[in-house]
Amino acid sequence: MHRTQLTAQKAYDRITAEVAKYRNTLSSYLESLQKKNKNPAEGNLRVLKHKLGYQYYIVTEKGDTKGTYLRRKDLRRAKALAQRDYNNAAAAVIENQLATIDSFLEAFHPEALDQAFASLHPGRRALVAPVRESDSDFVAAWQHTPYTGKPFEINAPEFYTGTGVRVRSKSEVIIADALSRAGIPYHYEYPTSVKGWGTLYPDFTCLRPSTRDEIIWEHFGLMGDPDYAENAIQKIAHYAASGYTLGKNFVATFESGNTPLSLKQVESYIKSLLT
């Protein structure tokens, strides 16, 4: 599948999943209301304002404009009629909303905007500025953004990802290769301005193609070292002050000598935050 179609499909899946979830909730409401109205109360309720309260009348005969006054002891009949009328009104609203949702899902095609440009004759495309850059063009431009990462020290151990990117540890190879398998573009050690620290180089700056959001990923690999752990805590705090929130646009993974990095955890983060 073409990347434009792929990312548009992800957007479609994300939106339709939320709409379908709400539709299921509405359907359960409607089913509950229909059960409650299987044996509806008979008659119609008439309500009049009276001093600081209300008076209730039940109308059972056609042409009766006043009805029979309901005393306090008979208010359960008024409640039953009021509830029946509300249930009917609520059911009508829900049925209308369900019909609207079904029409929306049938007509909703987020990829159509990109296709409107892609379907043009190549000669016309050369003359046209699209209202929205296609996903494939956006991703390609993002991936080819020039930058200068943090230099490696002389004689530092060499670790390479499956795509040939040099990183600093075996754990970073695991993360990078998992990102590549999932089709998530990333920059390794892209310079980022962080309050209180100046320029930092997050291990990975990832692009979520479906929303075009950037998410940074830091791996803290020496948490068994107290000084390293304290530094990591401070770094996370400074990231937060610069708008990088864990679980939103910031992923952090940790390991120590006794607790290595979990590939399953890495893949879970990618699935929940980056796809």
C-alpha angles and dihedrals in degrees: 000000000000113000091240090056091043096055092041088052090052090052089048092049093048095050097041091048090058092044091048090050091053090045090055090051091051091047091054090050091051093049090051092050092048091053092050091051097051090102103026123189114258126238133030130277123234118194126196129183110240121183105298095344143032139269121217129209131184118218115201104155127070112250093023106131097179110035131194119310114243115219122214092266089057096051090109086072090053090049092050092052094044091049092048092052092047091048091052092049093046091048090052091051092048093048089052092049092048090052090049092050092049091051091048094050091049094050100036113107111156092181092062093087092058091043091054088065098035092052093059119106108266089244091056093045088058088060099043132083105208118225088232128027109240118253092245092052092045093050092046092050091047093050092051095050105132117234142151115239129199111291121243119242119249111270092011113153113269121232123171132193124228089265094051100259113146114230135171106248146019089251091057088052088055092051095043094049091047089053091050093049089052092050093244113150115222144175117220114228095347110183113255129182111234126184113251094010105056112213118009129179110221111207091242133011103197131195119220099212096199093061102015090234123146119230123187121217124201123185115203104199105172103053090143088071109083095210092048091047092051090049090050091053091051092047092052089050092052091047088053091051088055093053100266106132122190111246093018113057098345128069121190126186126186140197140169135190091276098037114048125196114283116226089201090057091048092052091047091055091048092050096047101038109022109037 
